[in-house]
Coordinates of C-alpha atoms in Angstrom, one line a residue:
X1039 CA 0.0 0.0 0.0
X1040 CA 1.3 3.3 -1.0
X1041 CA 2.6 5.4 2.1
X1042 CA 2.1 9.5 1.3
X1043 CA 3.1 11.7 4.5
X1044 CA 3.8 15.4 4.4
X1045 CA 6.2 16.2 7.4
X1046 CA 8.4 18.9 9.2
X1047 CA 12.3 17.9 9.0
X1048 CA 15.7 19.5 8.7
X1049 CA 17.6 19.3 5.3
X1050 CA 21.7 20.0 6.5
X1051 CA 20.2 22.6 9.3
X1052 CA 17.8 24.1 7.7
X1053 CA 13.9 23.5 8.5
X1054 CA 12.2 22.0 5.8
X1055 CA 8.6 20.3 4.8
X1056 CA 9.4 16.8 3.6
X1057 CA 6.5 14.8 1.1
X1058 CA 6.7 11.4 0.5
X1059 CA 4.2 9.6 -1.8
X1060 CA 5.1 5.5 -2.0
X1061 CA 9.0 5.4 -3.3
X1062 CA 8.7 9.1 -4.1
X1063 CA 10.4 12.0 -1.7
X1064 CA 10.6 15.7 -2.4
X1065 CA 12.1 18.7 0.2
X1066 CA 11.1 22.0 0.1
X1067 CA 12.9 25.0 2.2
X1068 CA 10.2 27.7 2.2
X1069 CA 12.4 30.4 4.4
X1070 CA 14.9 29.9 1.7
X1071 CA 13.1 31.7 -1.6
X1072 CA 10.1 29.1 -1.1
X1073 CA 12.4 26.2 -2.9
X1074 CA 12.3 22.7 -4.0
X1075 CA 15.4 21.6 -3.3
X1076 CA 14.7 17.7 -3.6
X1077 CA 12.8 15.6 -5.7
X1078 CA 13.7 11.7 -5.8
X1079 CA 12.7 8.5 -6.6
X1080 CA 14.0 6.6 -3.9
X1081 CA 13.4 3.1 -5.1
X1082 CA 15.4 3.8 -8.4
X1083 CA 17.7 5.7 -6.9
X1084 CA 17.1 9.2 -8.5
X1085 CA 17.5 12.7 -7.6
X1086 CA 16.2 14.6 -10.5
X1087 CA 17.3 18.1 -9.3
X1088 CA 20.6 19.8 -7.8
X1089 CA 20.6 19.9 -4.1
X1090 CA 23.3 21.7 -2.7
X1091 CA 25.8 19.2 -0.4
X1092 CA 25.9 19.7 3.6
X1093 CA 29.2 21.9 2.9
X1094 CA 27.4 24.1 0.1
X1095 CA 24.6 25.4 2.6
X1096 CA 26.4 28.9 3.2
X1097 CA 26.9 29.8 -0.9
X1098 CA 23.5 28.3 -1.5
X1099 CA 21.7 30.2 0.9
X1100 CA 23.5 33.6 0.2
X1101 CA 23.0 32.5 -3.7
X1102 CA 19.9 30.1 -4.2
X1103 CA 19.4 30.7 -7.6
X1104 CA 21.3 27.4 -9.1
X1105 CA 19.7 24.5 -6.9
X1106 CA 16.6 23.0 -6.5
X1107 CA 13.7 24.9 -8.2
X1108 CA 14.1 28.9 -7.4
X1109 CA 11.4 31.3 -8.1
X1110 CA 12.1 34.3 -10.3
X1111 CA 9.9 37.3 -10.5
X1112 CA 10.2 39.2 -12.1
X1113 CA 12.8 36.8 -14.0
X1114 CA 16.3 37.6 -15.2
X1115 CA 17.6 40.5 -16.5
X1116 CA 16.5 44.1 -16.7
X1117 CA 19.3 46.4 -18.1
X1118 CA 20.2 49.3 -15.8
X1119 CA 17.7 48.0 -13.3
X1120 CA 15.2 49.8 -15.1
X1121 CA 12.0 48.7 -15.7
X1122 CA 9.1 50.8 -17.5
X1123 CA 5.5 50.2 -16.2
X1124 CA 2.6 52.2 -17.0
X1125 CA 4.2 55.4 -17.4
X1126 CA 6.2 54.9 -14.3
X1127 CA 9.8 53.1 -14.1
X1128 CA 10.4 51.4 -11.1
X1129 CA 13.9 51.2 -10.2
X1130 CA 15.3 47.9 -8.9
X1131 CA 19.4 47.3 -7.4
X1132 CA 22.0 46.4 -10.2
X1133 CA 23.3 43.2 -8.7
X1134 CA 25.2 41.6 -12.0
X1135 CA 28.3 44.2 -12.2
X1136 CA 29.2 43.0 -15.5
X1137 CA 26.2 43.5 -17.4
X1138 CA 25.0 46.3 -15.7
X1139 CA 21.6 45.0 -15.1
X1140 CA 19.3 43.7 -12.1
X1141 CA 19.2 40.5 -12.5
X1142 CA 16.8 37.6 -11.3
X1143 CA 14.0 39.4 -8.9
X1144 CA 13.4 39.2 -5.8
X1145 CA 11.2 35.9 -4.5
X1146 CA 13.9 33.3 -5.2
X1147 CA 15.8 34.8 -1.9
X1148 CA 12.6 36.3 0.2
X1149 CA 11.4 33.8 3.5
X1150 CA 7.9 32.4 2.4
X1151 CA 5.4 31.7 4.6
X1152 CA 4.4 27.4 4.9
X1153 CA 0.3 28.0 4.5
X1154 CA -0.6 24.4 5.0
X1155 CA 1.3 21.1 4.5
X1156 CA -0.4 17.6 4.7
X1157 CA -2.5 14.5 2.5
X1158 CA -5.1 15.0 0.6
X1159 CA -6.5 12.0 -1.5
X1160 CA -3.6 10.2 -3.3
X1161 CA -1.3 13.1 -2.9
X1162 CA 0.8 14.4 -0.4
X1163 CA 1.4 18.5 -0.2
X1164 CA 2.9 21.5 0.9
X1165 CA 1.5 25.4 -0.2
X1166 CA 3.8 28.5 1.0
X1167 CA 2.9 31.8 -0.1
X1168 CA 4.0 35.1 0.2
X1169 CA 2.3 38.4 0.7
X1170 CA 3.5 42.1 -0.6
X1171 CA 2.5 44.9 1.1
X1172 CA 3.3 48.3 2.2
X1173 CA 5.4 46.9 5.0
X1174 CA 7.0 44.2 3.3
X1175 CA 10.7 44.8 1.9
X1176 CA 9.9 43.9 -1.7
X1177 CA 7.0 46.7 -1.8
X1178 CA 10.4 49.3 -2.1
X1179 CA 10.9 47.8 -5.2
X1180 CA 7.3 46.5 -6.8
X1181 CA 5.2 48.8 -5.3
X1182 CA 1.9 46.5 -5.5
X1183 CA -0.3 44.2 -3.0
X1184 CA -0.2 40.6 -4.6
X1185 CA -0.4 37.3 -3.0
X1186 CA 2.2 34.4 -4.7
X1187 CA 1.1 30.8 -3.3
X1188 CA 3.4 27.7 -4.9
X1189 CA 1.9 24.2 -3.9
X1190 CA 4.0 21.1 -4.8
X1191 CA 1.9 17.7 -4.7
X1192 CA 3.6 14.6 -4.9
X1193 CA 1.8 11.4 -5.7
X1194 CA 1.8 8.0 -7.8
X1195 CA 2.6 10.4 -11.6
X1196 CA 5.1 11.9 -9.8
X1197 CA 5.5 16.2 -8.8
X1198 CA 2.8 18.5 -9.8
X1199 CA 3.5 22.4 -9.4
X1200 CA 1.0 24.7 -9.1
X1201 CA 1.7 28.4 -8.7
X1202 CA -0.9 31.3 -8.1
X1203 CA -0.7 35.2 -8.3
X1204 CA -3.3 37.8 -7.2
X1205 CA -3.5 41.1 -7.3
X1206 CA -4.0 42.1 -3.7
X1207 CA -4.6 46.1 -4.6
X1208 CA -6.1 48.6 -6.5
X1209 CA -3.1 49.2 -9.4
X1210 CA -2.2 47.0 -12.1
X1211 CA 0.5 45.1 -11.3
X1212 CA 3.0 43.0 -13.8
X1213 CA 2.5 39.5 -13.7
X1214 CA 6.6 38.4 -15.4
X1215 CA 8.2 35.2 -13.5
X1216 CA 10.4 31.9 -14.1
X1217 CA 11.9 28.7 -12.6
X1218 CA 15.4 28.6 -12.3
X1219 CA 14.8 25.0 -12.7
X1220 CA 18.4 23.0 -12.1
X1221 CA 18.4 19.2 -13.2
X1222 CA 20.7 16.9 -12.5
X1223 CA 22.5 15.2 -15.7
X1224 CA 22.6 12.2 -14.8
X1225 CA 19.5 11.9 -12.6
X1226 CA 20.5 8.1 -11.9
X1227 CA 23.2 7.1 -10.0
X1228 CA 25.1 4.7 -12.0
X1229 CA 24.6 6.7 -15.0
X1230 CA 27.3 9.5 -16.8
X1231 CA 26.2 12.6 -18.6
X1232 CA 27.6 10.7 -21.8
X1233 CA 23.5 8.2 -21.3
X1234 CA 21.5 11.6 -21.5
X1235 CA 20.2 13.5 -24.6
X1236 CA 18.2 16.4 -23.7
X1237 CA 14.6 17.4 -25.8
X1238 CA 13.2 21.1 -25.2
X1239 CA 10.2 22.4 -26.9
X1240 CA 12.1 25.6 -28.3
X1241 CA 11.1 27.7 -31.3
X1242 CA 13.1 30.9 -32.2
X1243 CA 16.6 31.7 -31.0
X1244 CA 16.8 35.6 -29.9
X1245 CA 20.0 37.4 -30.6
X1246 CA 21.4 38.8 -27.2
X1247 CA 23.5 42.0 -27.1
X1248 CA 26.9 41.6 -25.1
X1249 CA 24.5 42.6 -21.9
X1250 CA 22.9 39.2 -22.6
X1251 CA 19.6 42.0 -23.2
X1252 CA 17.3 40.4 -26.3
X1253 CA 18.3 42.9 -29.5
X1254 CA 14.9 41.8 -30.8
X1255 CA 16.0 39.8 -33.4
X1256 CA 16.3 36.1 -34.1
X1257 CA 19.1 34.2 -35.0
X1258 CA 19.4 30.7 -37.2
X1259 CA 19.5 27.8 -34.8
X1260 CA 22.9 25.8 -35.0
X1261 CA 22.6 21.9 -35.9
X1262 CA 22.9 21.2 -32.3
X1263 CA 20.0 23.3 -31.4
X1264 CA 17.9 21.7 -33.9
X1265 CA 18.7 18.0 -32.3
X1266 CA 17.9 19.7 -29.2
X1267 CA 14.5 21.2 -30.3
X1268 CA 13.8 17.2 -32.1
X1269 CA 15.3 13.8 -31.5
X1270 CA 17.6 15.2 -28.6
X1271 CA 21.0 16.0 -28.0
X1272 CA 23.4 16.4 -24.6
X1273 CA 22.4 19.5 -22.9
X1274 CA 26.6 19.7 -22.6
X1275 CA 26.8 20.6 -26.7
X1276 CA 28.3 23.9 -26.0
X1277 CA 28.2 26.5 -23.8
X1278 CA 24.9 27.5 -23.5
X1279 CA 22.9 31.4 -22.0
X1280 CA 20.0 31.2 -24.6
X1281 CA 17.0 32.2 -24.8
X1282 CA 14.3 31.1 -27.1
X1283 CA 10.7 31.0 -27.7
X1284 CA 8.0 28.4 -26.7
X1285 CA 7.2 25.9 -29.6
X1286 CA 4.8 23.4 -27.8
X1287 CA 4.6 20.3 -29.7
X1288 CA 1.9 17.7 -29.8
X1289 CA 0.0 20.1 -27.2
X1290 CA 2.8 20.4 -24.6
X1291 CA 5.1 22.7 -23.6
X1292 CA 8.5 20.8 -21.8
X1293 CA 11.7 19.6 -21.6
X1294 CA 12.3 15.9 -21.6
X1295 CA 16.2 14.1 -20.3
X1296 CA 16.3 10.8 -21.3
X1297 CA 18.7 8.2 -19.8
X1298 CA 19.4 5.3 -22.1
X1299 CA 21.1 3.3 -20.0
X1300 CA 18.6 3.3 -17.3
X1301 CA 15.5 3.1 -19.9
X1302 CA 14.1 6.0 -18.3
X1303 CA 13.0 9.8 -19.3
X1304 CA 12.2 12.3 -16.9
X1305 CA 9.8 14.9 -18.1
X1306 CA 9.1 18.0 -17.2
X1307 CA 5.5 19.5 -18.5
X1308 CA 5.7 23.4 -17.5
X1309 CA 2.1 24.7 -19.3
X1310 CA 1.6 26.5 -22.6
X1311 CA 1.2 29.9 -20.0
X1312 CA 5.5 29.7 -20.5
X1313 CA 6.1 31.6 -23.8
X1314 CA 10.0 31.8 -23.6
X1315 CA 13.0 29.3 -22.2
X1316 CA 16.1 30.2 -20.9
X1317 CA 18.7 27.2 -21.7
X1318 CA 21.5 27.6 -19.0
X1319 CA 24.5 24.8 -18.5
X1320 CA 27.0 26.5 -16.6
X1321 CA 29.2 26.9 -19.4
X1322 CA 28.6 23.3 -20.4
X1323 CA 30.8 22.0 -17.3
X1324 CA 28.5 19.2 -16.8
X1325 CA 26.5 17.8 -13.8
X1326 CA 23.0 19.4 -14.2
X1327 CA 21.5 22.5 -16.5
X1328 CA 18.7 24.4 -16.4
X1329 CA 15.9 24.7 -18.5
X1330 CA 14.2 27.7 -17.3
X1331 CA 10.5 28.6 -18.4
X1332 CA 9.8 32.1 -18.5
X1333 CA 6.4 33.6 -19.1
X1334 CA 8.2 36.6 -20.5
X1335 CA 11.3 37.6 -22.8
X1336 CA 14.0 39.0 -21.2
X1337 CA 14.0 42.5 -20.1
X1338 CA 10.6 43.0 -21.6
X1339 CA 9.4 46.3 -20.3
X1340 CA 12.7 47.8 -22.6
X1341 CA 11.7 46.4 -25.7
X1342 CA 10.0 47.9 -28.2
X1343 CA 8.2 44.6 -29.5
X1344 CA 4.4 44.2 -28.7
X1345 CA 3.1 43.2 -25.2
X1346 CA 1.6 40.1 -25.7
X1347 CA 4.5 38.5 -28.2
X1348 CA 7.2 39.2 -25.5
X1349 CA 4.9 38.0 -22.8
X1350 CA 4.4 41.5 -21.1
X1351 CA 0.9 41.6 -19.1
X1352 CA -0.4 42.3 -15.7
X1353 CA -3.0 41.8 -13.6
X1354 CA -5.5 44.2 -13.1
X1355 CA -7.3 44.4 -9.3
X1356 CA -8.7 41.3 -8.2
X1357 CA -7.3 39.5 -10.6
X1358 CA -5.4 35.6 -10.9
X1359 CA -2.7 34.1 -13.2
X1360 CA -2.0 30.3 -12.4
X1361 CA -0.3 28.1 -14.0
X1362 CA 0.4 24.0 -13.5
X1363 CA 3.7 21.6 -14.2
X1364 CA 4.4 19.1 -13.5
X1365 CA 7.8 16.5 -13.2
X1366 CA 7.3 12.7 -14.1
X1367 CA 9.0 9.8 -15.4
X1368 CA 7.8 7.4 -18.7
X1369 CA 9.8 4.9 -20.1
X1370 CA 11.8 5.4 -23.2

């Protein structure tokens, strides 16, 4: 009979919620950017995502943006900080010295609050949340009421992810995030990075300016980047900081990293509500990458493209974006 319990634990030190559904575990640090840091399948002996070691805690807390699944809103990079809304630019900290720009937002570091944790049906679960306001330390920067809840639900077809934003107050608010979603290459242990091929559902390559800011042009995708958009290629091909459009194929939107050795793909479905990727590898050093689904393009609010083709929108008062994905496994 399958066992699901959702539980308070430590992960190296830090307070967690743990899930478990049958052979399936998952970790999330909420005080630490609201974070997935785990997801396994402890029967198979896979960890699908990049936790950081026991050793790593320090780095990873004072930089949680490359482990587990890191919420970015608004996501990326916005060049001089600067970002046009409404006929008001807000002003947010230059924290990438090289480029110049802000990079990356502000909820992948913020303490979240745990909402509820527990079983529900066939599914274990955990929703944090945080809420903006006028005395909270993000308002300095996005001057709005909103409400962000992210509930992860582990059961039997794996980790579903569902996040929510509402607009708390009486101004329109922008509505631009990302996961900073770091996978594991391999995912099984007595595999090597030379057993995975990588799939992504990307369309058009944009040209980035040597601020890694979107010119607003496209550029011709490589060989390599057409195996990665069909059959599948290692996500270790070259260095890779791209970004692309969404091409959803056969319906879905999502990256798949097949192990041949072990017979087994890992999918991850993100929703057709993700128009852009952001393909990251660490300057291809091996180990994991991240494919990152953005809802918007890079630095939107400074290009002069239309709204609803870069992904720029808001929410008005009262109103909800939500979006589901969801992480499973299928055979090959």
């Amino acid at each position: 009979m399958t066992q699901f319990k959702a539980y308070e634990t430590v992960f190296h030190g830090e307070p967690a919620i743990g899930l478990q559904a049958g052979k399936y575990e998952a970790i999330m640090l909420s005080h630490v950017g609201g974070n997935l840091i785990a997801f396994r399948d402890n029967e198979s002996g896979y960890r699908f995502l990049r936790e950081p070691a026991e050793s790593e805690m320090e780095s990873f807390k004072s930089n949680p943006g490359v482990h587990g699944i890191p919420v970015l809103f608004p996501p990326n990079r916005y060049e001089d900080g600067r970002f046009p809304w409404k006929g008001k630019v807000l002003n947010f900290p230059v924290n990438e010295p090289a480029t110049g720009n802000h990079l990356h937002g502000f909820l992948h570091t913020a303490a979240w609050e745990v909402e509820e944790f527990g079983v529900a049906g066939h599914e274990s679960f955990v929703t944090v949340k945080i809420d903006v306001d006028e005395q909270h330390a993000i308002y300095q920067y996005l001057p709005f009421r909103f409400t962000v809840k992210l509930t992860y639900s582990l059961g039997a077809d794996g980790l579903r992810q569902h996040l929510f934003v509402k607009n708390n107050g009486e101004e329109e608010m922008p509505c631009l995030l990302a996961f900073h979603t770091a996978v594991n290459v391999p995912f099984a242990q007595g595999s090597s990075s030379e057993d995975c091929t990588a799939k992504l559902t990307i369309g058009k390559r944009w040209a980035l300016n040597d601020r890694m800011l979107p010119t607003g042009e496209f550029q011709e995708l490589s060989k390599e980047e057409l195996l990665l958009q069909g059959e599948g290629i290692s996500p270790f091909f070259a260095a890779m900081d791209n970004h692309y459009t969404a091409a959803p194929q056969n319906g879905r939107n999502r990256m798949e990293l097949t192990d041949r050795k072990e017979g087994a793909v890992l999918v991850y479905d993100v929703g057709t509500s993700y128009k852009q990727w952001m393909v990251w590898n660490s300057g291809a050093a091996g180990g994991f990458f991240c494919p990152e689904p953005h809802v918007n393009l890079v630095n939107a609010p400074n290009v002069d493209l239309p709204a609803e083709e870069i992904g720029l929108f808001g929410l008005k008062a009262g109103e909800i974006w939500e979006e589901t994905s969801r992480f499973y496994v299928k055979p090959v």
